[in-house]
Amino acid sequence: MSEKPKVVKLSEEHIPEAWYNVLPDLPKPLEPPLHPATRQPVGPDDLAPLFPMGLIEQEVSGERYIEIPAEVREIYKIWRPTSLVRATRLEEYLQTPARIYFKNEGESPAGSHKPNTAVAQAYYNKKEGVRKLTTETGAGQWGSALSMGCNFFGLELQVFMVRSSFQQKPYRRVLMETWGAKVQPSPSEMTETGRKILEKYPDTPGSLGIAISEAIELAVQGDDVKYSLGSVLNHVLLHQTVIGLEAKKAFEVIDDYPDMVIGCVGGGSNFGGTALPFVKEKVDGSDIRIIAVEPTSCPTLTGGRFEYDFGDIAEMTPLLLMYTLGHDFVPPASHAGGLRYHGDSPIVSLLVKEGIIEARAYHQVEVFEAAVTFARTEGFIPAPETSHAVKAAIDEAVKCRESGESKCIFFNFSGHGYLDLSAYDDYLAGKLNDV
Ligand SMILES: *Cc1c(COP(=O)(O)O)cnc(C)c1O
């Protein structure tokens, strides 16, 4: 038994007072987004129909720290600071000399890290007089987080939920509706884009790209309606840095420090939020390792090209310089719905390109095997997305067993899997394949 605590639970006053903005500390400046029609850099005016100025300013800010508004910190108190947990039982099971820690973002009411930005985005929209937000959601993690955020600030929310998920996964729709949002299966009759697609392909399962196009179309029609995105953009990663900042404080309390920081990557927000506060020391020459994990079925960082691409299939969004599989890439169905995006955050992409961040990919079955090992040792059942980070942490801990090194491995537990139990059912029944 170790004399150190199993769980470090900081008190409310340790919720960070500012988010950390990595932009001034990047090894190279980010290239600007380009306008979809003119291919010229987009300015604030181009983005104003979609986002409130408060968020547009954060997107390009040169300030290293950006104060968290008191109203947002007040809501963070519901579940923050989240626990930093030493996975002692997993360590014993693996017989590793490594020290494994995870930060439990599954403690939020929506069950993932996503409310960290949802609450902040709702706040800035409300402050600028916005009445209603629109957004898209795949399996519903983002839609449910934003539903909660909008509810707290009295904003209406229209969610376009990919039709196949709408039909197969009713529980997150119920979460969204419980928090007061309106949910439409996408494609829908509410938009021109939706009507056109339905006319041509009445039986389409829908896609995230189509749902994004619908949400944007509805947002640009009203002055008091805006659009909200749950990952990829700089301001989203900024809001998520509460994860890494709190982790640093918790490590200080127990007098330990990570040799490795690990996170799973869909659009890059939970990984960025965890890892970016550790990036400056890496840029300055520290040998800390920062590892991004993705599914082999959607290998954006490990198999994509680094180039300008659209965020959506209808080519309505600005072009971003990022690792991408192409905006018309449709990944095969897998249980890690939150990791099925064709592109990636420009910040994370640049850091991979510059060799600051390592990327690796895993197959679905090995990921579930790791998830079950984790559940049977530490109790918590990870989301399928999160399980990619769990798998990488276990692999690194096993390497330590082989080399005899006692490394400190830190990963972000981005969310729980209690609404993904059908995926576990498939795995336990031996019905899961590598796609
Ligand atoms: C959405 C989601 C992810 C992936 O999204 P990022 O933008 O890459 O953070 C990872 N884990 C969970 C639990 C999610 O809900």
Short mmCIF file of C-alpha atoms and ligand atoms in Angstrom, two decimals:
data_model
loop_
_atom_site.label_atom_id
_atom_site.label_comp_id
_atom_site.label_asym_id
_atom_site.label_seq_id
_atom_site.Cartn_x
_atom_site.Cartn_y
_atom_site.Cartn_z
CA MET A 1 0.00 0.00 0.00
CA SER A 2 1.20 3.44 -0.88
CA GLU A 3 1.17 6.22 1.70
CA LYS A 4 -0.06 8.63 -0.95
CA PRO A 5 -3.77 9.29 -1.47
CA LYS A 6 -5.78 7.26 -3.96
CA VAL A 7 -7.83 10.29 -5.01
CA VAL A 8 -6.75 13.92 -5.05
CA LYS A 9 -9.85 16.03 -4.82
CA LEU A 10 -8.99 19.71 -4.79
CA SER A 11 -11.47 22.14 -3.28
CA GLU A 12 -13.52 24.73 -5.16
CA GLU A 13 -11.05 27.56 -4.76
CA HIS A 14 -8.62 25.55 -6.91
CA ILE A 15 -10.83 25.78 -9.98
CA PRO A 16 -8.55 27.80 -12.27
CA GLU A 17 -9.26 31.53 -12.51
CA ALA A 18 -8.02 31.69 -16.10
CA TRP A 19 -7.87 29.39 -19.09
CA TYR A 20 -4.44 28.83 -20.66
CA ASN A 21 -4.06 29.98 -24.26
CA VAL A 22 -1.28 28.09 -26.00
CA LEU A 23 -1.21 30.31 -29.12
CA PRO A 24 1.66 32.57 -27.93
CA ASP A 25 3.68 29.48 -26.89
CA LEU A 26 3.41 27.47 -30.11
CA PRO A 27 6.72 26.69 -31.86
CA LYS A 28 5.29 28.30 -35.02
CA PRO A 29 2.32 30.62 -35.57
CA LEU A 30 -0.94 28.96 -36.71
CA GLU A 31 -1.94 29.60 -40.32
CA PRO A 32 -5.28 31.44 -40.52
CA PRO A 33 -8.57 29.80 -41.57
CA LEU A 34 -9.52 30.57 -45.18
CA HIS A 35 -12.87 31.77 -46.51
CA PRO A 36 -14.68 28.92 -48.33
CA ALA A 37 -15.40 31.04 -51.41
CA THR A 38 -12.49 33.50 -51.73
CA ARG A 39 -9.77 31.35 -50.08
CA GLN A 40 -8.57 34.53 -48.33
CA PRO A 41 -7.92 34.53 -44.57
CA VAL A 42 -11.20 34.95 -42.69
CA GLY A 43 -11.62 37.99 -40.48
CA PRO A 44 -13.87 38.52 -37.44
CA ASP A 45 -16.66 39.85 -39.70
CA ASP A 46 -16.80 36.59 -41.62
CA LEU A 47 -17.29 34.63 -38.41
CA ALA A 48 -19.73 37.07 -36.75
CA PRO A 49 -22.89 35.44 -38.20
CA LEU A 50 -21.84 32.17 -36.55
CA PHE A 51 -20.20 33.04 -33.23
CA PRO A 52 -20.36 35.82 -30.61
CA MET A 53 -17.45 38.29 -30.59
CA GLY A 54 -16.26 37.05 -27.18
CA LEU A 55 -15.46 33.66 -28.69
CA ILE A 56 -14.10 35.06 -31.97
CA GLU A 57 -11.61 37.14 -29.95
CA GLN A 58 -10.53 34.05 -28.04
CA GLU A 59 -10.01 32.20 -31.32
CA VAL A 60 -7.12 34.53 -32.24
CA SER A 61 -6.05 35.93 -28.86
CA GLY A 62 -2.36 36.46 -28.12
CA GLU A 63 -2.92 36.59 -24.33
CA ARG A 64 -1.42 33.62 -22.47
CA TYR A 65 -4.15 33.61 -19.78
CA ILE A 66 -7.81 34.49 -20.32
CA GLU A 67 -9.92 35.07 -17.23
CA ILE A 68 -12.79 32.63 -16.63
CA PRO A 69 -15.96 34.69 -16.02
CA ALA A 70 -17.34 34.37 -12.47
CA GLU A 71 -20.68 33.06 -13.84
CA VAL A 72 -18.87 30.21 -15.61
CA ARG A 73 -16.72 29.34 -12.56
CA GLU A 74 -19.90 29.25 -10.48
CA ILE A 75 -21.33 26.54 -12.74
CA TYR A 76 -17.99 24.69 -12.91
CA LYS A 77 -18.36 24.28 -9.13
CA ILE A 78 -21.14 21.73 -9.70
CA TRP A 79 -18.48 19.14 -10.70
CA ARG A 80 -15.06 20.82 -10.69
CA PRO A 81 -12.31 20.35 -9.73
CA THR A 82 -12.60 16.80 -11.03
CA SER A 83 -10.69 14.05 -9.22
CA LEU A 84 -7.15 13.04 -10.08
CA VAL A 85 -7.12 9.31 -9.33
CA ARG A 86 -4.11 7.02 -8.90
CA ALA A 87 -5.00 3.77 -10.66
CA THR A 88 -3.33 1.67 -7.95
CA ARG A 89 -5.44 -1.43 -8.57
CA LEU A 90 -4.68 -1.33 -12.28
CA GLU A 91 -0.96 -0.91 -11.46
CA GLU A 92 -1.09 -3.98 -9.20
CA TYR A 93 -2.95 -6.01 -11.81
CA LEU A 94 -0.37 -5.10 -14.46
CA GLN A 95 2.49 -5.64 -11.98
CA THR A 96 4.06 -2.48 -13.25
CA PRO A 97 6.45 -0.17 -11.43
CA ALA A 98 4.76 2.70 -13.31
CA ARG A 99 2.52 5.18 -11.52
CA ILE A 100 -0.75 5.57 -13.47
CA TYR A 101 -3.05 8.53 -12.87
CA PHE A 102 -6.25 9.64 -14.56
CA LYS A 103 -8.35 12.76 -14.33
CA ASN A 104 -12.02 11.86 -14.16
CA GLU A 105 -13.94 14.18 -16.48
CA GLY A 106 -16.77 11.64 -16.35
CA GLU A 107 -17.80 13.34 -13.09
CA SER A 108 -19.64 16.11 -14.94
CA PRO A 109 -23.46 15.92 -15.10
CA ALA A 110 -23.36 15.12 -18.83
CA GLY A 111 -20.70 12.46 -18.17
CA SER A 112 -17.80 13.88 -20.19
CA HIS A 113 -15.39 16.81 -20.51
CA LYS A 114 -17.70 18.56 -23.00
CA PRO A 115 -19.59 20.76 -20.49
CA ASN A 116 -16.30 22.65 -19.80
CA THR A 117 -16.74 24.47 -23.11
CA ALA A 118 -20.53 24.13 -23.46
CA VAL A 119 -21.09 26.25 -20.35
CA ALA A 120 -18.55 28.86 -21.47
CA GLN A 121 -20.00 29.08 -24.98
CA ALA A 122 -23.55 29.47 -23.66
CA TYR A 123 -22.32 32.25 -21.35
CA TYR A 124 -20.65 34.34 -24.11
CA ASN A 125 -23.66 33.96 -26.41
CA LYS A 126 -26.08 34.99 -23.67
CA LYS A 127 -23.92 37.99 -22.77
CA GLU A 128 -24.14 39.27 -26.35
CA GLY A 129 -27.93 38.99 -26.55
CA VAL A 130 -28.20 35.72 -28.45
CA ARG A 131 -31.58 34.01 -27.97
CA LYS A 132 -30.96 30.61 -29.52
CA LEU A 133 -28.09 28.29 -30.49
CA THR A 134 -27.96 25.56 -33.10
CA THR A 135 -25.56 22.64 -33.17
CA GLU A 136 -25.04 19.12 -34.47
CA THR A 137 -24.41 15.96 -32.54
CA GLY A 138 -23.47 12.41 -33.48
CA ALA A 139 -24.16 9.99 -30.68
CA GLY A 140 -25.30 12.90 -28.51
CA GLN A 141 -22.41 13.67 -26.13
CA TRP A 142 -21.96 17.21 -27.41
CA GLY A 143 -25.67 17.84 -27.83
CA SER A 144 -26.35 16.84 -24.25
CA ALA A 145 -23.50 18.95 -22.83
CA LEU A 146 -24.68 22.03 -24.74
CA SER A 147 -28.29 21.38 -23.73
CA MET A 148 -27.22 21.61 -20.12
CA GLY A 149 -25.14 24.76 -20.77
CA CYS A 150 -27.96 26.51 -22.65
CA ASN A 151 -30.43 25.55 -19.96
CA PHE A 152 -28.29 27.20 -17.26
CA PHE A 153 -28.17 30.48 -19.21
CA GLY A 154 -31.77 30.50 -20.49
CA LEU A 155 -30.91 29.97 -24.17
CA GLU A 156 -32.97 27.91 -26.59
CA LEU A 157 -31.12 25.12 -28.39
CA GLN A 158 -31.88 23.31 -31.64
CA VAL A 159 -29.83 20.13 -32.04
CA PHE A 160 -29.47 18.26 -35.33
CA MET A 161 -28.76 14.67 -34.39
CA VAL A 162 -27.40 12.27 -37.01
CA ARG A 163 -30.45 10.18 -37.98
CA SER A 164 -28.90 6.74 -37.41
CA SER A 165 -27.97 7.70 -33.82
CA PHE A 166 -31.35 9.37 -33.28
CA GLN A 167 -33.00 6.05 -34.08
CA GLN A 168 -30.53 3.72 -32.38
CA LYS A 169 -29.52 5.72 -29.31
CA PRO A 170 -32.57 7.33 -27.72
CA TYR A 171 -31.04 7.91 -24.29
CA ARG A 172 -28.93 10.94 -25.08
CA ARG A 173 -31.88 12.46 -26.93
CA VAL A 174 -33.81 12.08 -23.68
CA LEU A 175 -30.95 13.79 -21.81
CA MET A 176 -31.08 16.71 -24.26
CA GLU A 177 -34.86 17.01 -23.98
CA THR A 178 -34.71 16.78 -20.21
CA TRP A 179 -32.37 19.79 -20.22
CA GLY A 180 -34.87 21.59 -22.46
CA ALA A 181 -33.36 21.33 -25.97
CA LYS A 182 -35.21 20.55 -29.22
CA VAL A 183 -33.76 17.59 -31.14
CA GLN A 184 -34.30 16.88 -34.85
CA PRO A 185 -33.04 13.82 -36.69
CA SER A 186 -30.74 15.00 -39.50
CA PRO A 187 -31.28 15.34 -42.44
CA SER A 188 -34.49 17.19 -41.60
CA GLU A 189 -37.22 19.18 -43.33
CA MET A 190 -36.16 22.27 -41.37
CA THR A 191 -33.42 23.33 -43.78
CA GLU A 192 -32.79 23.61 -47.51
CA THR A 193 -29.78 21.28 -47.19
CA GLY A 194 -31.87 18.70 -45.34
CA ARG A 195 -34.81 18.86 -47.75
CA LYS A 196 -32.53 18.43 -50.76
CA ILE A 197 -30.80 15.40 -49.30
CA LEU A 198 -34.08 13.80 -48.19
CA GLU A 199 -35.52 14.23 -51.66
CA LYS A 200 -32.54 12.47 -53.23
CA TYR A 201 -31.81 9.91 -50.49
CA PRO A 202 -34.94 9.40 -48.39
CA ASP A 203 -33.33 6.52 -46.47
CA THR A 204 -29.94 8.11 -45.70
CA PRO A 205 -28.58 7.38 -42.19
CA GLY A 206 -27.30 10.98 -42.07
CA SER A 207 -23.79 12.13 -41.15
CA LEU A 208 -22.04 14.66 -38.95
CA GLY A 209 -21.16 16.68 -42.07
CA ILE A 210 -24.82 16.97 -43.08
CA ALA A 211 -25.87 17.87 -39.54
CA ILE A 212 -23.22 20.62 -39.37
CA SER A 213 -24.48 22.07 -42.65
CA GLU A 214 -28.05 22.11 -41.32
CA ALA A 215 -27.09 23.74 -38.01
CA ILE A 216 -25.10 26.46 -39.81
CA GLU A 217 -27.88 27.11 -42.31
CA LEU A 218 -30.39 27.68 -39.51
CA ALA A 219 -27.98 29.87 -37.50
CA VAL A 220 -27.15 32.33 -40.28
CA GLN A 221 -30.87 33.01 -40.87
CA GLY A 222 -31.42 34.87 -37.60
CA ASP A 223 -29.56 37.79 -36.00
CA ASP A 224 -30.18 36.42 -32.53
CA VAL A 225 -29.38 32.82 -33.49
CA LYS A 226 -25.82 31.49 -33.48
CA TYR A 227 -24.01 28.23 -34.01
CA SER A 228 -21.89 26.27 -31.56
CA LEU A 229 -19.13 23.73 -32.18
CA GLY A 230 -17.99 21.26 -29.53
CA SER A 231 -14.39 20.65 -30.60
CA VAL A 232 -11.64 21.47 -33.15
CA LEU A 233 -11.59 25.27 -32.78
CA ASN A 234 -9.03 27.15 -30.68
CA HIS A 235 -11.57 28.60 -28.24
CA VAL A 236 -12.93 25.11 -27.50
CA LEU A 237 -9.47 23.77 -26.63
CA LEU A 238 -8.90 26.93 -24.57
CA HIS A 239 -11.96 26.23 -22.38
CA GLN A 240 -10.87 22.63 -21.92
CA THR A 241 -7.49 23.65 -20.43
CA VAL A 242 -9.13 23.60 -16.98
CA ILE A 243 -8.38 19.85 -17.18
CA GLY A 244 -4.61 20.17 -17.54
CA LEU A 245 -4.35 23.19 -15.23
CA GLU A 246 -6.17 21.40 -12.41
CA ALA A 247 -4.09 18.28 -12.99
CA LYS A 248 -0.88 20.30 -12.56
CA LYS A 249 -2.15 21.64 -9.22
CA ALA A 250 -3.16 18.17 -8.06
CA PHE A 251 0.27 16.75 -8.98
CA GLU A 252 1.86 19.55 -6.97
CA VAL A 253 -0.17 18.54 -3.91
CA ILE A 254 1.05 14.93 -4.08
CA ASP A 255 4.54 15.91 -5.19
CA ASP A 256 4.54 13.86 -8.38
CA TYR A 257 4.74 14.87 -12.05
CA PRO A 258 3.89 13.11 -15.33
CA ASP A 259 6.53 11.70 -17.64
CA MET A 260 3.75 11.06 -20.15
CA VAL A 261 0.46 12.80 -20.87
CA ILE A 262 -2.09 10.77 -22.84
CA GLY A 263 -5.50 11.56 -24.35
CA CYS A 264 -7.85 10.29 -27.03
CA VAL A 265 -8.49 12.49 -30.04
CA GLY A 266 -11.70 13.09 -31.97
CA GLY A 267 -11.60 16.79 -32.80
CA GLY A 268 -8.85 17.32 -30.24
CA SER A 269 -10.59 19.16 -27.41
CA ASN A 270 -10.22 16.79 -24.44
CA PHE A 271 -6.70 15.92 -25.50
CA GLY A 272 -5.80 19.57 -26.09
CA GLY A 273 -7.36 20.61 -22.80
CA THR A 274 -5.31 18.00 -20.97
CA ALA A 275 -2.04 18.35 -22.84
CA LEU A 276 -1.68 22.01 -23.83
CA PRO A 277 -0.72 23.18 -20.32
CA PHE A 278 2.27 20.76 -20.62
CA VAL A 279 3.27 21.84 -24.12
CA LYS A 280 5.38 24.90 -23.32
CA GLU A 281 7.87 22.89 -21.24
CA LYS A 282 8.12 20.38 -24.10
CA VAL A 283 8.72 23.19 -26.61
CA ASP A 284 11.38 24.49 -24.18
CA GLY A 285 13.16 21.13 -24.24
CA SER A 286 11.70 19.00 -21.43
CA ASP A 287 11.56 15.29 -22.30
CA ILE A 288 7.93 14.85 -21.21
CA ARG A 289 6.04 12.75 -23.79
CA ILE A 290 2.62 13.88 -25.03
CA ILE A 291 0.64 11.13 -26.76
CA ALA A 292 -2.53 11.47 -28.86
CA VAL A 293 -4.56 8.31 -29.45
CA GLU A 294 -7.09 7.69 -32.21
CA PRO A 295 -8.95 4.72 -33.75
CA THR A 296 -7.40 2.93 -36.75
CA SER A 297 -10.85 3.25 -38.39
CA CYS A 298 -10.48 7.06 -38.50
CA PRO A 299 -6.71 7.65 -38.47
CA THR A 300 -6.59 11.41 -38.95
CA LEU A 301 -3.27 12.16 -37.22
CA THR A 302 -1.50 8.90 -38.13
CA GLY A 303 -2.82 8.52 -41.69
CA GLY A 304 -4.17 11.90 -42.82
CA ARG A 305 -2.58 14.67 -44.87
CA PHE A 306 -1.56 18.03 -43.40
CA GLU A 307 -3.43 20.48 -45.62
CA TYR A 308 -6.26 23.01 -45.80
CA ASP A 309 -9.67 21.33 -45.76
CA PHE A 310 -13.32 22.07 -45.02
CA GLY A 311 -14.95 21.17 -41.73
CA ASP A 312 -18.14 19.89 -43.34
CA ILE A 313 -19.32 17.98 -46.38
CA ALA A 314 -21.28 20.89 -47.89
CA GLU A 315 -18.10 23.07 -47.97
CA MET A 316 -19.79 25.85 -45.96
CA THR A 317 -17.22 26.17 -43.18
CA PRO A 318 -13.90 28.00 -43.45
CA LEU A 319 -10.93 25.86 -44.51
CA LEU A 320 -8.56 24.92 -41.71
CA LEU A 321 -4.93 23.83 -41.98
CA MET A 322 -5.00 20.48 -40.23
CA TYR A 323 -4.46 16.76 -40.56
CA THR A 324 -7.43 15.50 -42.56
CA LEU A 325 -8.73 12.38 -44.25
CA GLY A 326 -10.72 14.58 -46.65
CA HIS A 327 -14.03 16.29 -45.86
CA ASP A 328 -15.94 13.63 -47.80
CA PHE A 329 -14.32 10.77 -45.84
CA VAL A 330 -16.99 8.65 -44.15
CA PRO A 331 -15.39 6.50 -41.47
CA PRO A 332 -16.82 3.02 -40.97
CA ALA A 333 -19.33 2.63 -38.14
CA SER A 334 -17.57 2.04 -34.83
CA HIS A 335 -18.54 2.40 -31.22
CA ALA A 336 -16.20 5.35 -30.63
CA GLY A 337 -18.65 7.78 -32.26
CA GLY A 338 -16.87 10.78 -30.75
CA LEU A 339 -13.62 9.93 -32.56
CA ARG A 340 -15.12 9.72 -36.05
CA TYR A 341 -14.24 13.16 -37.42
CA HIS A 342 -12.31 13.52 -40.69
CA GLY A 343 -10.20 16.44 -39.46
CA ASP A 344 -8.50 17.59 -36.30
CA SER A 345 -7.83 20.70 -34.29
CA PRO A 346 -5.34 22.98 -36.11
CA ILE A 347 -3.42 23.43 -32.83
CA VAL A 348 -3.08 19.70 -32.22
CA SER A 349 -2.27 19.14 -35.91
CA LEU A 350 0.54 21.71 -35.84
CA LEU A 351 2.03 20.21 -32.67
CA VAL A 352 2.02 16.74 -34.25
CA LYS A 353 3.58 18.15 -37.42
CA GLU A 354 6.30 19.83 -35.34
CA GLY A 355 7.05 16.64 -33.43
CA ILE A 356 5.94 18.01 -30.05
CA ILE A 357 3.08 15.49 -29.86
CA GLU A 358 3.25 11.78 -30.79
CA ALA A 359 0.21 10.13 -32.37
CA ARG A 360 -0.80 6.48 -32.42
CA ALA A 361 -3.88 4.45 -33.44
CA TYR A 362 -5.53 1.34 -32.01
CA HIS A 363 -8.07 -1.19 -33.23
CA GLN A 364 -11.51 -1.39 -31.66
CA VAL A 365 -11.25 -4.85 -30.09
CA GLU A 366 -7.94 -4.21 -28.27
CA VAL A 367 -9.42 -0.95 -27.01
CA PHE A 368 -12.44 -2.71 -25.49
CA GLU A 369 -10.16 -5.32 -23.95
CA ALA A 370 -8.30 -2.48 -22.19
CA ALA A 371 -11.61 -0.89 -21.17
CA VAL A 372 -12.80 -4.08 -19.50
CA THR A 373 -9.43 -4.51 -17.72
CA PHE A 374 -9.84 -0.97 -16.44
CA ALA A 375 -13.46 -1.50 -15.34
CA ARG A 376 -12.52 -4.70 -13.49
CA THR A 377 -9.65 -3.05 -11.62
CA GLU A 378 -10.68 0.59 -11.11
CA GLY A 379 -14.45 0.17 -11.26
CA PHE A 380 -15.33 3.02 -13.60
CA ILE A 381 -16.57 2.01 -17.06
CA PRO A 382 -14.89 4.23 -19.65
CA ALA A 383 -16.61 5.61 -22.75
CA PRO A 384 -15.42 3.82 -25.92
CA GLU A 385 -13.56 7.04 -26.89
CA THR A 386 -11.85 7.25 -23.50
CA SER A 387 -10.85 3.60 -23.76
CA HIS A 388 -8.32 4.54 -26.46
CA ALA A 389 -6.42 6.55 -23.84
CA VAL A 390 -6.80 3.70 -21.34
CA LYS A 391 -5.26 1.31 -23.88
CA ALA A 392 -2.27 3.60 -24.45
CA ALA A 393 -1.74 4.03 -20.69
CA ILE A 394 -1.82 0.26 -20.18
CA ASP A 395 0.64 -0.29 -23.05
CA GLU A 396 3.06 2.24 -21.57
CA ALA A 397 2.71 0.69 -18.11
CA VAL A 398 3.49 -2.75 -19.55
CA LYS A 399 6.61 -1.31 -21.22
CA CYS A 400 7.67 -0.05 -17.78
CA ARG A 401 7.20 -3.55 -16.37
CA GLU A 402 9.52 -4.87 -19.09
CA SER A 403 12.16 -2.15 -18.65
CA GLY A 404 11.79 -1.88 -14.86
CA GLU A 405 11.35 1.89 -15.07
CA SER A 406 8.95 3.65 -12.72
CA LYS A 407 7.44 6.25 -15.02
CA CYS A 408 4.54 8.52 -14.16
CA ILE A 409 1.74 8.03 -16.70
CA PHE A 410 -1.14 10.50 -16.75
CA PHE A 411 -4.21 10.15 -18.96
CA ASN A 412 -7.49 11.97 -19.29
CA PHE A 413 -10.56 9.90 -18.52
CA SER A 414 -12.70 11.93 -20.92
CA GLY A 415 -16.02 10.33 -20.03
CA HIS A 416 -17.93 7.38 -18.63
CA GLY A 417 -19.52 4.67 -20.75
CA TYR A 418 -22.87 4.19 -19.02
CA LEU A 419 -24.77 5.24 -22.13
CA ASP A 420 -22.57 3.01 -24.31
CA LEU A 421 -23.36 -0.28 -22.65
CA SER A 422 -24.69 -1.79 -25.88
CA ALA A 423 -21.11 -1.56 -27.18
CA TYR A 424 -19.88 -3.47 -24.12
CA ASP A 425 -22.69 -5.97 -24.70
CA ASP A 426 -21.37 -6.57 -28.24
CA TYR A 427 -17.79 -6.90 -26.98
CA LEU A 428 -18.69 -9.32 -24.18
CA ALA A 429 -20.76 -11.40 -26.61
CA GLY A 430 -17.77 -11.59 -28.97
CA LYS A 431 -19.66 -9.69 -31.66
CA LEU A 432 -17.25 -6.78 -31.99
CA ASN A 433 -15.03 -6.58 -35.06
CA ASP A 434 -12.04 -4.50 -36.04
CA VAL A 435 -13.39 -2.18 -38.70
C1 LIG B 1 -16.60 13.74 -27.67
C2 LIG B 1 -15.76 12.89 -26.85
C3 LIG B 1 -14.40 12.65 -27.15
C4 LIG B 1 -13.71 13.18 -28.36
O1 LIG B 1 -13.81 14.51 -28.62
P1 LIG B 1 -12.58 15.53 -28.53
O2 LIG B 1 -13.04 16.76 -29.17
O3 LIG B 1 -11.44 14.92 -29.25
O4 LIG B 1 -12.35 15.71 -27.10
C5 LIG B 1 -13.67 11.88 -26.28
N1 LIG B 1 -14.21 11.32 -25.19
C6 LIG B 1 -15.52 11.50 -24.88
C7 LIG B 1 -16.06 10.83 -23.67
C8 LIG B 1 -16.33 12.29 -25.69
O5 LIG B 1 -17.62 12.48 -25.36
#
